Amino acid sequence: MALERINPPTLAPPVMGLYTQVTVASPVRLVFVAGQVAIDANGQLVGRDDYPAQARQAFANVKLAVEAAGATGRDITSYCVHVVRYHVDVLMPVFNAGREVFGDEWPLCSSMLLGVDALALPEWLIEIDATAVISA
């Protein structure tokens, strides 16, 4: 499988180097990860009212999910972070938590952060879904 990551000169450079403008994959097997929240393997909420703690657990769950499919963070081609009551002060703590989880396998890919009013349960502050590609 080949992943080509493109930051064309006709588009602005990725903000803070957190993503890639375009990712092209061929030939591939697609991995779709359902929205992951700050629930640990025992079904317990991690980090009530704590954005970085919830982000760390949600990113860890995404990492575990892609690994279960035989992928790594480098194979993630797209992800979306949903943040309840988003404000700019949570931006870096959320992404620093993700970088802590993924380390050198931080997914440089298309990404989106959405500020939302609420998630499925009121104690959830962060939800992350992802798509990865691996060799067919």
Tab-separated table of C-alpha atoms in Angstrom:
chain	number	residue	atom	x	y	z
A	1	MET	CA	0.000	0.000	0.000
A	2	ALA	CA	1.191	3.481	-0.737
A	3	LEU	CA	0.114	6.696	0.961
A	4	GLU	CA	0.998	9.919	-0.761
A	5	ARG	CA	0.667	12.996	1.444
A	6	ILE	CA	0.393	16.266	-0.467
A	7	ASN	CA	0.563	19.855	0.733
A	8	PRO	CA	0.202	21.680	-2.582
A	9	PRO	CA	1.791	25.110	-2.861
A	10	THR	CA	-1.582	26.417	-4.037
A	11	LEU	CA	-3.000	25.872	-0.505
A	12	ALA	CA	-1.863	27.365	2.790
A	13	PRO	CA	0.522	25.231	4.842
A	14	PRO	CA	-1.236	23.068	7.442
A	15	VAL	CA	-1.929	25.022	10.635
A	16	MET	CA	0.658	24.105	13.305
A	17	GLY	CA	1.715	21.151	11.112
A	18	LEU	CA	-1.115	19.073	12.562
A	19	TYR	CA	-2.434	17.586	9.314
A	20	THR	CA	-1.907	17.065	5.594
A	21	GLN	CA	-4.064	18.839	3.023
A	22	VAL	CA	-4.484	15.782	0.747
A	23	THR	CA	-3.836	12.055	1.210
A	24	VAL	CA	-4.002	9.599	-1.691
A	25	ALA	CA	-4.007	5.848	-1.009
A	26	SER	CA	-3.681	2.870	-3.357
A	27	PRO	CA	-4.447	-0.204	-3.391
A	28	VAL	CA	-6.042	-0.386	0.020
A	29	ARG	CA	-8.262	-1.898	2.644
A	30	LEU	CA	-10.341	0.765	4.442
A	31	VAL	CA	-10.691	0.905	8.231
A	32	PHE	CA	-13.532	2.984	9.688
A	33	VAL	CA	-13.323	3.692	13.420
A	34	ALA	CA	-16.546	4.606	15.216
A	35	GLY	CA	-16.575	7.708	17.372
A	36	GLN	CA	-14.382	7.077	20.410
A	37	VAL	CA	-14.960	8.816	23.725
A	38	ALA	CA	-13.171	8.784	27.102
A	39	ILE	CA	-14.425	5.347	28.142
A	40	ASP	CA	-11.722	2.881	29.207
A	41	ALA	CA	-11.718	-0.890	28.549
A	42	ASN	CA	-13.729	-1.406	31.759
A	43	GLY	CA	-16.479	0.941	30.560
A	44	GLN	CA	-15.486	3.718	32.981
A	45	LEU	CA	-15.385	7.403	32.098
A	46	VAL	CA	-11.875	8.871	32.290
A	47	GLY	CA	-11.501	12.534	33.237
A	48	ARG	CA	-14.889	13.915	34.204
A	49	ASP	CA	-14.869	17.641	33.272
A	50	ASP	CA	-11.238	17.323	32.086
A	51	TYR	CA	-10.683	18.021	28.362
A	52	PRO	CA	-7.045	16.813	28.174
A	53	ALA	CA	-7.787	13.591	30.084
A	54	GLN	CA	-10.811	12.838	27.926
A	55	ALA	CA	-8.868	13.648	24.750
A	56	ARG	CA	-6.010	11.378	25.843
A	57	GLN	CA	-8.398	8.455	26.423
A	58	ALA	CA	-10.358	9.076	23.198
A	59	PHE	CA	-7.137	9.224	21.141
A	60	ALA	CA	-5.882	6.095	22.932
A	61	ASN	CA	-9.126	4.331	21.996
A	62	VAL	CA	-8.698	5.377	18.347
A	63	LYS	CA	-5.126	4.043	18.439
A	64	LEU	CA	-6.298	0.739	19.938
A	65	ALA	CA	-9.067	0.477	17.338
A	66	VAL	CA	-6.781	0.963	14.335
A	67	GLU	CA	-4.239	-1.433	15.832
A	68	ALA	CA	-6.993	-4.066	16.136
A	69	ALA	CA	-7.399	-3.787	12.355
A	70	GLY	CA	-3.644	-4.129	11.752
A	71	ALA	CA	-3.018	-0.410	11.244
A	72	THR	CA	-0.971	2.275	13.011
A	73	GLY	CA	-1.404	5.986	13.524
A	74	ARG	CA	0.553	6.554	10.315
A	75	ASP	CA	-2.189	4.660	8.429
A	76	ILE	CA	-4.935	7.053	9.583
A	77	THR	CA	-5.974	9.154	6.613
A	78	SER	CA	-8.710	11.238	8.233
A	79	TYR	CA	-10.133	11.979	11.654
A	80	CYS	CA	-12.600	14.355	13.243
A	81	VAL	CA	-12.481	15.612	16.818
A	82	HIS	CA	-15.804	16.760	18.286
A	83	VAL	CA	-15.397	19.038	21.311
A	84	VAL	CA	-18.305	20.038	23.554
A	85	ARG	CA	-18.416	23.771	24.317
A	86	TYR	CA	-15.239	24.310	22.295
A	87	HIS	CA	-13.137	27.364	23.070
A	88	VAL	CA	-9.634	28.149	21.867
A	89	ASP	CA	-8.086	27.370	25.271
A	90	VAL	CA	-8.732	23.647	24.760
A	91	LEU	CA	-7.152	23.446	21.292
A	92	MET	CA	-3.548	22.774	22.305
A	93	PRO	CA	-4.371	20.582	25.344
A	94	VAL	CA	-6.545	18.357	23.126
A	95	PHE	CA	-3.933	17.979	20.379
A	96	ASN	CA	-1.053	17.667	22.865
A	97	ALA	CA	-2.937	14.740	24.416
A	98	GLY	CA	-3.224	13.144	20.974
A	99	ARG	CA	0.452	13.654	20.246
A	100	GLU	CA	1.297	12.127	23.630
A	101	VAL	CA	-0.746	9.022	22.746
A	102	PHE	CA	0.526	8.569	19.185
A	103	GLY	CA	4.089	9.837	19.615
A	104	ASP	CA	6.049	9.297	16.391
A	105	GLU	CA	2.956	7.742	14.795
A	106	TRP	CA	0.962	11.003	14.948
A	107	PRO	CA	-1.419	10.861	11.963
A	108	LEU	CA	-0.477	13.620	9.518
A	109	CYS	CA	-3.681	13.514	7.516
A	110	SER	CA	-6.846	15.406	6.766
A	111	SER	CA	-8.540	16.348	10.008
A	112	MET	CA	-11.324	18.431	11.427
A	113	LEU	CA	-12.170	19.834	14.833
A	114	LEU	CA	-15.818	20.646	15.421
A	115	GLY	CA	-17.207	22.551	18.367
A	116	VAL	CA	-20.528	20.958	19.328
A	117	ASP	CA	-23.251	21.702	21.863
A	118	ALA	CA	-23.388	18.156	23.186
A	119	LEU	CA	-22.499	14.523	22.572
A	120	ALA	CA	-24.655	11.456	23.290
A	121	LEU	CA	-24.107	11.637	27.071
A	122	PRO	CA	-23.677	14.862	29.045
A	123	GLU	CA	-20.403	13.800	30.714
A	124	TRP	CA	-18.673	13.254	27.368
A	125	LEU	CA	-16.562	16.229	26.247
A	126	ILE	CA	-14.571	14.713	23.346
A	127	GLU	CA	-15.431	12.241	20.588
A	128	ILE	CA	-13.071	11.232	17.787
A	129	ASP	CA	-13.815	9.167	14.694
A	130	ALA	CA	-11.203	8.077	12.175
A	131	THR	CA	-10.547	6.398	8.858
A	132	ALA	CA	-7.376	4.449	8.084
A	133	VAL	CA	-6.096	2.560	5.071
A	134	ILE	CA	-3.911	-0.531	4.997
A	135	SER	CA	-2.668	-2.824	2.272
A	136	ALA	CA	-5.323	-4.879	0.533
